[in-house]
Short mmCIF file of C-alpha atoms in Angstrom, two decimals:
data_model
loop_
_atom_site.label_atom_id
_atom_site.label_comp_id
_atom_site.label_asym_id
_atom_site.label_seq_id
_atom_site.Cartn_x
_atom_site.Cartn_y
_atom_site.Cartn_z
CA MET T 1 152.76 141.78 185.06
CA SER T 2 151.27 144.64 187.42
CA ASP T 3 150.02 148.01 186.12
CA THR T 4 152.09 151.27 187.03
CA PRO T 5 150.73 152.46 190.39
CA THR T 6 151.36 156.29 189.44
CA ARG T 7 153.14 158.24 186.71
CA LEU T 8 157.18 157.31 187.71
CA GLN T 9 159.27 160.41 187.20
CA SER T 10 162.67 159.51 188.72
CA THR T 11 165.44 157.09 188.17
CA GLN T 12 164.95 155.60 191.96
CA ALA T 13 161.31 155.17 190.90
CA TRP T 14 162.14 153.34 187.76
CA VAL T 15 164.51 151.43 189.63
CA ASP T 16 162.37 150.20 192.35
CA TYR T 17 159.58 149.57 189.84
CA LEU T 18 161.43 147.23 187.63
CA SER T 19 163.30 145.55 190.16
CA GLN T 20 160.43 145.09 192.61
CA VAL T 21 157.50 144.83 190.68
CA GLU T 22 158.17 143.89 186.96
CA LEU T 23 161.43 142.17 187.24
CA PRO T 24 161.96 140.78 190.74
CA VAL T 25 162.91 136.80 189.43
CA LEU T 26 165.29 138.14 186.74
CA ALA T 27 166.81 140.70 189.27
CA ASN T 28 167.07 138.13 191.87
CA THR T 29 168.86 135.35 189.69
CA LEU T 30 170.91 137.67 187.91
CA ARG T 31 172.12 138.80 191.24
CA ARG T 32 172.90 135.53 192.14
CA ILE T 33 174.58 134.19 189.19
CA ASN T 34 176.96 137.22 189.22
CA GLN T 35 177.71 136.67 193.22
CA LEU T 36 178.92 133.46 192.30
CA ALA T 37 180.99 134.27 189.40
CA GLU T 38 182.86 136.92 191.28
CA SER T 39 183.49 134.68 194.30
CA ASN T 40 186.58 132.84 194.29
CA ASN T 41 184.95 129.70 196.15
CA SER T 42 182.19 129.12 193.79
CA THR T 43 181.91 125.58 192.74
CA VAL T 44 180.20 123.65 189.72
CA SER T 45 177.31 122.55 191.83
CA GLU T 46 176.69 125.95 193.08
CA LEU T 47 176.35 127.42 189.81
CA ALA T 48 174.55 124.25 188.53
CA ALA T 49 171.72 124.53 191.31
CA VAL T 50 171.18 128.40 190.48
CA ILE T 51 170.30 127.28 186.90
CA LEU T 52 168.20 123.86 188.10
CA ASN T 53 166.05 126.12 190.24
CA ASP T 54 164.62 127.24 186.61
CA ALA T 55 163.56 124.41 184.47
CA GLN T 56 163.09 126.32 181.30
CA LEU T 57 166.54 128.01 181.85
CA THR T 58 168.05 124.45 182.38
CA SER T 59 166.53 123.61 179.12
CA GLN T 60 168.00 126.39 177.49
CA VAL T 61 171.44 126.23 178.65
CA LEU T 62 171.63 122.53 177.67
CA ARG T 63 170.53 123.20 174.45
CA LEU T 64 173.20 125.84 173.99
CA SER T 65 175.88 124.04 175.38
CA ASN T 66 175.03 121.23 172.58
CA SER T 67 175.20 124.10 170.01
CA ALA T 68 178.16 124.52 167.58
CA PHE T 69 178.52 128.29 168.99
CA TYR T 70 179.69 126.97 172.53
CA ASN T 71 180.37 123.14 171.86
CA HIS T 72 183.37 123.28 169.68
CA SER T 73 184.13 119.27 170.93
CA ARG T 74 180.90 118.08 169.75
CA VAL T 75 180.59 115.94 172.83
CA GLN T 76 176.80 115.68 173.74
CA VAL T 77 176.08 117.21 176.93
CA SER T 78 173.01 115.85 179.08
CA THR T 79 173.67 117.72 182.50
CA VAL T 80 174.33 121.05 183.58
CA SER T 81 177.12 119.90 185.88
CA ARG T 82 178.78 118.20 182.76
CA ALA T 83 178.38 121.48 180.69
CA ILE T 84 180.07 123.62 183.38
CA THR T 85 182.85 120.94 183.27
CA LEU T 86 183.47 120.69 179.87
CA ILE T 87 182.65 123.94 178.32
CA GLY T 88 183.75 126.01 181.28
CA PHE T 89 182.31 127.93 184.22
CA ASP T 90 182.42 131.33 182.26
CA ALA T 91 180.92 130.15 179.36
CA VAL T 92 177.73 128.36 181.01
CA LYS T 93 177.27 131.67 183.16
CA SER T 94 177.24 133.66 180.04
CA MET T 95 174.81 131.29 178.59
CA ALA T 96 172.56 131.22 181.80
CA ILE T 97 172.91 135.31 182.22
CA SER T 98 171.96 135.72 178.12
CA SER T 99 169.21 133.23 178.13
CA LEU T 100 167.28 134.38 181.35
CA LEU T 101 167.51 138.04 179.93
CA ILE T 102 166.40 137.20 176.18
CA ASP T 103 163.66 135.00 177.52
CA THR T 104 162.35 137.01 180.09
CA LEU T 105 161.99 139.85 178.23
CA ILE T 106 160.91 138.11 174.97
CA GLN T 107 158.06 136.40 177.04
CA ARG T 108 156.86 139.61 178.66
CA ASN T 109 156.23 141.92 175.83
CA PRO T 110 157.93 141.59 172.31
CA ARG T 111 157.21 144.86 170.92
CA PRO T 112 159.22 146.31 168.22
CA HIS T 113 161.50 148.72 170.29
CA LEU T 114 162.41 145.67 172.70
CA LEU T 115 163.45 143.42 169.64
CA LYS T 116 165.32 146.33 168.26
CA SER T 117 167.04 146.86 171.39
CA LEU T 118 167.98 143.30 172.08
CA ALA T 119 169.24 142.71 168.16
CA ARG T 120 171.61 145.72 169.07
CA ALA T 121 172.49 144.37 172.57
CA LEU T 122 173.41 140.89 170.77
CA HIS T 123 175.10 142.12 167.76
CA ALA T 124 177.33 144.64 170.26
CA ALA T 125 177.98 141.37 172.51
CA VAL T 126 179.39 139.33 169.44
CA GLN T 127 181.54 142.30 168.23
CA ALA T 128 183.11 142.61 171.79
CA ARG T 129 183.88 139.02 172.17
CA CYS T 130 185.22 138.75 168.84
CA LEU T 131 187.22 141.54 168.48
CA LEU T 132 188.83 141.27 171.99
CA PRO T 133 192.57 140.18 171.23
CA GLY T 134 194.00 137.36 173.19
CA GLY T 135 192.52 136.90 176.49
CA ASN T 136 191.13 133.97 178.32
CA GLU T 137 187.78 132.43 178.56
CA GLN T 138 186.55 134.31 181.35
CA ALA T 139 187.90 137.80 179.36
CA HIS T 140 185.68 137.03 176.39
CA GLU T 141 183.00 136.18 178.32
CA GLU T 142 183.18 139.01 180.26
CA VAL T 143 182.90 141.85 177.24
CA PHE T 144 179.96 139.64 175.70
CA ILE T 145 178.07 140.14 178.80
CA GLY T 146 179.08 143.49 179.72
CA ALA T 147 178.20 144.55 175.88
CA LEU T 148 174.55 142.78 176.31
CA LEU T 149 173.81 144.36 179.50
CA MET T 150 175.30 147.77 178.68
CA ASN T 151 171.73 149.16 178.01
CA ILE T 152 169.78 146.83 180.36
CA GLY T 153 167.75 149.87 181.41
CA GLU T 154 166.44 150.42 178.01
CA LEU T 155 165.78 146.67 177.54
CA ALA T 156 163.77 146.25 180.93
CA PHE T 157 161.91 149.81 180.05
CA TRP T 158 160.68 148.38 176.82
CA SER T 159 159.59 144.72 178.02
CA CYS T 160 157.02 146.61 180.40
CA PRO T 161 153.86 147.74 178.49
CA THR T 162 153.30 151.05 180.73
CA GLU T 163 151.71 154.23 179.43
CA GLN T 164 154.92 155.95 179.66
CA ALA T 165 156.50 153.50 177.25
CA ALA T 166 153.39 153.72 174.85
CA GLU T 167 153.76 157.47 174.92
CA LEU T 168 157.79 157.40 174.14
CA ALA T 169 157.21 154.82 171.63
CA ALA T 170 154.56 157.14 169.72
CA ARG T 171 157.13 160.31 169.78
CA MET T 172 160.03 158.00 168.61
CA PRO T 173 162.48 158.28 166.61
CA ALA T 174 163.92 161.77 168.10
CA ASP T 175 166.89 163.77 167.22
CA LYS T 176 167.70 164.34 170.92
CA PRO T 177 166.64 161.06 172.49
CA ALA T 178 168.04 161.63 175.93
CA GLU T 179 165.83 164.83 176.43
CA LEU T 180 162.77 163.22 175.26
CA GLN T 181 163.34 160.21 177.91
CA LYS T 182 164.02 163.08 180.02
CA GLU T 183 160.86 164.70 179.64
CA ILE T 184 158.64 161.73 179.71
CA LEU T 185 159.98 159.41 182.00
CA GLY T 186 161.94 161.93 184.16
CA THR T 187 165.18 160.39 183.78
CA THR T 188 167.24 158.76 180.96
CA PHE T 189 167.99 154.66 179.89
CA VAL T 190 171.18 155.50 181.14
CA GLU T 191 170.47 156.52 184.49
CA ILE T 192 168.04 153.62 184.82
CA THR T 193 170.68 151.05 183.60
CA ARG T 194 173.37 152.38 186.28
CA GLY T 195 170.65 152.00 189.09
CA LEU T 196 169.78 148.63 188.02
CA VAL T 197 173.47 147.52 187.88
CA ASP T 198 174.00 148.58 191.36
CA VAL T 199 170.74 147.21 192.84
CA TRP T 200 170.73 143.90 191.06
CA LYS T 201 174.86 143.80 191.70
CA LEU T 202 175.81 142.89 188.21
CA GLY T 203 179.64 143.11 188.74
CA ARG T 204 182.27 145.49 188.92
CA PHE T 205 183.34 145.16 185.26
CA ILE T 206 179.40 146.13 184.05
CA HIS T 207 179.81 148.88 186.68
CA ASP T 208 182.94 150.43 185.04
CA VAL T 209 181.16 149.93 181.58
CA VAL T 210 178.05 151.87 182.43
CA SER T 211 179.93 154.39 184.52
CA ALA T 212 180.52 158.23 183.29
CA GLY T 213 183.98 159.30 182.54
CA ARG T 214 186.91 157.57 180.71
CA ALA T 215 187.18 154.01 180.05
CA SER T 216 189.05 152.20 183.24
CA SER T 217 190.49 149.48 181.06
CA PRO T 218 190.59 148.72 176.95
CA ALA T 219 188.03 145.96 177.88
CA VAL T 220 185.72 148.53 179.09
CA ALA T 221 186.80 150.93 176.03
CA LEU T 222 185.85 147.92 173.80
CA VAL T 223 182.55 147.19 174.88
CA ARG T 224 181.53 150.86 174.80
CA ASP T 225 182.85 151.30 171.25
CA SER T 226 181.12 147.67 170.34
CA VAL T 227 177.65 149.10 171.64
CA GLU T 228 177.93 152.33 169.73
CA LEU T 229 179.39 150.48 166.60
CA ALA T 230 176.15 148.20 166.53
CA ARG T 231 173.92 151.35 166.84
CA GLU T 232 175.71 153.34 164.15
CA ALA T 233 176.02 150.25 161.79
CA GLU T 234 172.05 150.17 161.60
CA ASN T 235 172.31 153.11 159.00
CA GLY T 236 174.83 151.19 156.83
CA TRP T 237 178.46 150.23 157.08
CA ARG T 238 179.43 153.01 154.86
CA SER T 239 178.83 155.91 156.79
CA ALA T 240 181.32 158.77 158.48
CA ALA T 241 180.38 157.44 162.07
CA VAL T 242 181.16 154.05 161.47
CA ASP T 243 184.26 154.92 159.86
CA LYS T 244 185.21 156.92 162.68
CA ARG T 245 184.33 153.98 165.34
CA LEU T 246 186.37 151.68 163.29
CA ALA T 247 189.46 153.63 163.29
CA ARG T 248 188.96 153.97 166.91
CA ILE T 249 188.75 150.33 167.65
CA ALA T 250 191.37 149.63 165.39
CA GLU T 251 193.84 151.65 167.23
CA ASN T 252 192.51 150.77 170.87
CA ILE T 253 193.30 146.84 169.97
CA GLY T 254 196.09 147.02 167.53
CA GLU T 255 194.96 146.19 164.03
CA GLN T 256 194.71 147.97 160.67
CA PRO T 257 191.02 149.60 159.94
CA ALA T 258 190.57 147.65 157.05
CA SER T 259 191.33 144.54 158.82
CA VAL T 260 188.76 145.51 161.55
CA ARG T 261 186.35 146.49 158.91
CA ASP T 262 186.22 142.93 157.03
CA GLN T 263 186.07 141.37 160.81
CA VAL T 264 182.99 143.54 162.22
CA ARG T 265 181.25 142.57 159.04
CA LEU T 266 181.82 138.72 159.54
CA ASN T 267 180.87 139.11 163.12
CA ALA T 268 177.81 140.88 162.05
CA GLY T 269 176.78 137.40 160.38
CA GLU T 270 177.83 135.62 163.33
CA ALA T 271 175.39 137.42 165.40
CA GLU T 272 172.74 136.48 163.17
CA GLU T 273 173.72 132.70 163.77
CA ILE T 274 173.80 133.35 167.19
CA ALA T 275 170.28 134.78 167.70
CA VAL T 276 168.84 131.50 166.13
CA SER T 277 170.99 129.48 168.81
CA PHE T 278 169.46 131.77 171.57
CA GLY T 279 165.73 131.23 170.31
CA ILE T 280 165.08 134.75 168.73
CA PRO T 281 165.39 134.46 164.83
CA GLN T 282 163.06 137.24 164.51
CA ILE T 283 165.63 139.82 165.15
CA ARG T 284 167.84 138.76 162.57
CA GLY T 285 166.16 141.29 160.01
CA LEU T 286 166.94 143.76 162.77
CA LEU T 287 170.57 143.26 162.55
CA PRO T 288 172.81 145.13 160.06
CA GLY T 289 174.11 141.87 158.40
CA ASN T 290 177.54 141.19 156.50
CA ALA T 291 178.99 143.25 153.88
CA GLU T 292 176.35 142.31 151.32
CA SER T 293 173.89 144.20 153.23
CA ASP T 294 174.75 147.96 152.18
CA ALA T 295 172.79 148.33 148.82
CA GLY T 296 175.15 149.16 145.54
CA GLU T 297 178.14 148.58 147.80
CA ALA T 298 180.51 145.56 146.15
CA PRO T 299 181.91 143.58 148.79
CA GLU T 300 185.83 143.63 148.67
CA ALA T 301 187.77 140.46 149.21
CA PRO T 302 189.93 140.46 152.89
CA GLN T 303 193.53 141.35 152.33
CA GLY T 304 196.47 139.80 154.18
CA ASP T 305 198.39 141.69 156.83
CA PRO T 306 201.76 140.68 156.93
CA GLY T 307 202.89 142.49 159.87
CA LEU T 308 199.80 140.26 161.81
CA GLN T 309 201.16 137.23 160.24
CA LEU T 310 204.51 137.59 161.94
CA SER T 311 203.14 138.53 165.24
CA ILE T 312 200.79 135.46 165.29
CA LEU T 313 203.47 133.22 163.62
CA ARG T 314 205.64 134.26 166.72
CA ASP T 315 203.13 133.46 169.39
CA ILE T 316 202.55 130.33 167.73
CA SER T 317 206.38 129.47 167.95
CA ALA T 318 206.69 130.52 171.77
CA ALA T 319 203.84 128.27 172.30
CA LEU T 320 205.53 125.49 170.52
CA ALA T 321 208.70 125.85 172.43
CA THR T 322 207.08 125.82 175.94
CA GLN T 323 204.59 123.17 176.11
CA PRO T 324 203.34 122.02 172.41
CA ASP T 325 199.36 121.57 172.52
CA LEU T 326 197.85 120.64 169.27
CA ASN T 327 194.29 121.99 170.02
CA GLY T 328 195.62 125.44 171.16
CA ILE T 329 198.12 125.72 168.13
CA CYS T 330 195.44 124.49 165.86
CA GLN T 331 193.11 127.41 167.19
CA MET T 332 195.75 129.89 166.84
CA VAL T 333 196.53 128.81 163.00
CA VAL T 334 193.03 129.05 162.35
CA GLU T 335 192.62 132.62 163.61
CA GLY T 336 195.93 133.34 161.85
CA ILE T 337 194.22 131.99 158.47
CA HIS T 338 191.22 133.86 159.12
CA ARG T 339 192.69 137.44 160.09
CA ALA T 340 196.24 137.42 158.96
CA VAL T 341 196.08 135.83 155.60
CA GLY T 342 192.66 137.55 155.01
CA LEU T 343 190.15 134.42 154.37
CA ARG T 344 186.50 134.76 155.19
CA ARG T 345 185.91 131.30 156.18
CA VAL T 346 188.33 128.65 157.71
CA ALA T 347 187.91 125.01 158.66
CA LEU T 348 190.01 122.36 160.20
CA LEU T 349 189.30 118.70 159.60
CA MET T 350 190.91 116.07 161.43
CA ALA T 351 190.39 112.13 161.37
CA ASP T 352 187.39 110.75 163.45
CA ARG T 353 187.74 107.84 165.47
CA SER T 354 187.59 105.12 162.87
CA GLY T 355 190.14 106.93 160.75
CA ALA T 356 187.81 106.91 157.59
CA GLU T 357 186.81 110.53 157.43
CA LEU T 358 188.22 113.72 158.06
CA VAL T 359 185.85 115.80 160.15
CA PRO T 360 185.46 119.54 161.22
CA ARG T 361 187.08 120.02 164.46
CA LYS T 362 187.52 123.93 164.16
CA VAL T 363 185.27 126.43 161.78
CA LEU T 364 185.54 129.89 161.89
CA GLY T 365 183.57 132.71 159.74
CA SER T 366 180.37 133.60 158.87
CA GLY T 367 177.95 130.75 157.13
CA THR T 368 180.46 128.03 158.65
CA ALA T 369 177.72 126.84 161.05
CA ALA T 370 176.24 124.20 158.97
CA TRP T 371 180.02 122.60 158.08
CA ARG T 372 180.22 121.01 161.67
CA ASP T 373 177.71 118.53 160.60
CA HIS T 374 178.07 118.26 156.94
CA PHE T 375 181.51 119.02 155.82
CA MET T 376 183.07 115.53 155.97
CA VAL T 377 185.88 114.15 153.56
CA HIS T 378 186.38 110.52 153.00
CA ARG T 379 190.22 109.96 153.20
CA ASP T 380 190.07 108.13 149.82
CA GLY T 381 188.37 110.96 148.26
CA ALA T 382 185.46 108.30 147.52
CA ASP T 383 182.83 111.14 148.20
CA GLY T 384 183.62 113.68 145.36
CA LEU T 385 185.76 115.62 147.39
CA ARG T 386 188.87 114.32 146.07
CA SER T 387 190.07 117.88 144.95
CA LEU T 388 190.46 119.03 148.68
CA LEU T 389 192.76 115.87 149.35
CA THR T 390 195.99 117.92 148.39
CA ASP T 391 199.49 116.50 148.90
CA GLN T 392 200.79 119.97 149.65
CA CYS T 393 199.25 123.44 150.41
CA GLU T 394 197.78 124.33 146.87
CA ILE T 395 195.21 127.38 145.65
CA LEU T 396 192.03 125.11 144.42
CA PRO T 397 190.44 126.81 141.20
CA ALA T 398 186.62 127.54 141.33
CA GLY T 399 184.54 124.79 139.40
CA ASP T 400 181.36 124.53 137.73
CA ARG T 401 179.39 122.82 140.88
CA PRO T 402 179.41 122.87 144.45
CA LEU T 403 180.99 119.94 146.02
CA LEU T 404 178.69 119.92 148.96
CA PRO T 405 175.43 121.20 147.52
CA ASN T 406 173.44 119.99 150.62
CA CYS T 407 175.63 122.32 152.79
CA ASP T 408 177.33 125.11 151.03
CA ALA T 409 176.86 126.56 147.82
CA TRP T 410 180.42 127.84 147.51
CA ILE T 411 182.61 125.23 148.36
CA GLY T 412 184.11 124.09 144.91
CA THR T 413 182.61 127.04 143.00
CA ARG T 414 185.10 129.58 144.45
CA PRO T 415 188.95 129.73 144.85
CA ALA T 416 189.99 128.05 148.02
CA LEU T 417 193.12 126.99 149.97
CA ALA T 418 193.82 123.59 150.87
CA GLY T 419 196.78 121.90 152.97
CA PRO T 420 197.06 118.60 154.46
CA LEU T 421 198.39 117.37 157.98
CA TYR T 422 200.59 114.18 158.29
CA ALA T 423 201.43 111.92 161.00
CA GLY T 424 204.08 110.02 159.44
CA SER T 425 202.80 109.15 155.92
CA ARG T 426 199.18 109.25 157.14
CA ARG T 427 197.06 112.10 156.40
CA VAL T 428 195.33 113.07 159.58
CA GLY T 429 194.13 116.33 158.79
CA LEU T 430 193.11 119.20 156.38
CA PHE T 431 192.78 122.87 156.47
CA TYR T 432 190.49 124.32 153.92
CA ALA T 433 189.94 128.16 153.66
CA ASP T 434 187.80 130.65 151.15
CA ASN T 435 185.91 133.75 151.01
CA GLY T 436 182.73 132.25 150.60
CA ASP T 437 180.33 133.84 147.74
CA LEU T 438 183.18 136.74 146.93
CA GLN T 439 184.58 136.06 143.12
CA ALA T 440 187.84 136.80 144.41
CA SER T 441 191.16 135.08 143.22
CA LEU T 442 193.80 134.18 145.65
CA SER T 443 197.07 135.41 145.22
CA GLU T 444 200.57 133.41 145.62
CA ASP T 445 201.26 135.66 148.75
CA GLN T 446 198.27 134.41 150.19
CA LEU T 447 199.26 130.77 149.55
CA THR T 448 202.67 131.50 151.10
CA ALA T 449 201.29 132.99 154.21
CA PHE T 450 198.54 130.09 154.57
CA SER T 451 201.46 127.27 154.26
CA HIS T 452 203.39 128.95 156.98
CA PHE T 453 200.39 128.46 159.37
CA VAL T 454 199.88 124.72 158.13
CA GLN T 455 203.48 124.03 158.95
CA GLN T 456 203.26 125.40 162.37
CA ALA T 457 200.30 122.83 163.00
CA GLN T 458 202.42 120.02 161.06
CA LEU T 459 205.49 120.88 163.41
CA CYS T 460 203.31 120.28 166.61
CA ILE T 461 201.89 117.05 165.52
CA THR T 462 205.58 116.24 164.52
CA LEU T 463 207.04 117.14 168.00
CA LEU T 464 204.16 115.44 169.95
CA ALA T 465 205.00 112.31 168.17
CA ARG T 466 208.54 112.04 169.50
#
């Protein structure tokens, strides 16, 4: 770090100072990664080489590559090249950009305003990726990074302990933050961000996100709304601003506002877990959290959405009619149970190589991270989880003790749905879904919808066995 030579009073002065004096390594590496990402000729070895040039970045990318958040296959990854091949070019690029940004800024100056800004950026990134309807891996990673970097000017500014940063911090919060920034800095965070995006060559998508004027695409609009939602939710989920934002997001992505409200709260809980994966657990207390974070507000059980159920079931049927892929079909089934049936937590367990145990293959929802390592069911029920081994889709009543006390307090003590998968007469899988800590009953309509989704996975197994 270098001392600021003079009092900076223009956008260009701040952009030059941050790029050339304070953060040149970050700027150069981000520029190089994005150049590779936008080139049609980029190879695995080129991206790996950029990451391997930084030992700490290499370590962080490999750690994330073996986390439940990114590595759903649970296959151990030991090299960057293998991570790119197994997890995907765009996912590893996203890991590298996120890790580089977070590690660089936190190591420099973990002041409160930087931590709060990072918490907001990560929360927005998670919301954007989880709310993006459909899309491929590239699209989801694009909105994640777009939201993470939408306020890069603010993040970069707070990472540098300048006199002007201390002056601005002393006068915050302010009713008109942009005017206060203009007074002290000679510019605003928004203008600094736009300058850094251009100079650091962060790509066309992020350029569109931070540009003035109307959103150029639904994905750009979602990123902008996710960033504002993360800011507004800091004052609680029950506010006029949040209600208006959720209504706008719901309209743009074609969902019901109530469904989006349930989803964004689950996403906020997911952001807490991801913060740990990225090595910044200290920001968890700065995130708005899930439904339980609003004092005096009783959490509501998610409701099923018949229209969305039909839409997702049609998508699954179309996929089955073309080229049945068990992994893809099961992913859609898990999403359908979560979003359309209205269950906060969903898991698909499949037989392991020995055939003796059913182990998690897909999990979705806040509080399910530990399931990947601990939610295992013996096929003969010898481990006390016999109640989950139903012969057909059933509502499991709440019991008086947790079935997995070392993993989860709610499995066994809250109503749940369970449904088996068979290959012939042999049980090979199990769908499980519940509402976590909510003491909410499950309806026959939810059981019927759950059964429809499980049947689609069963049909895929049957078709593949022919």
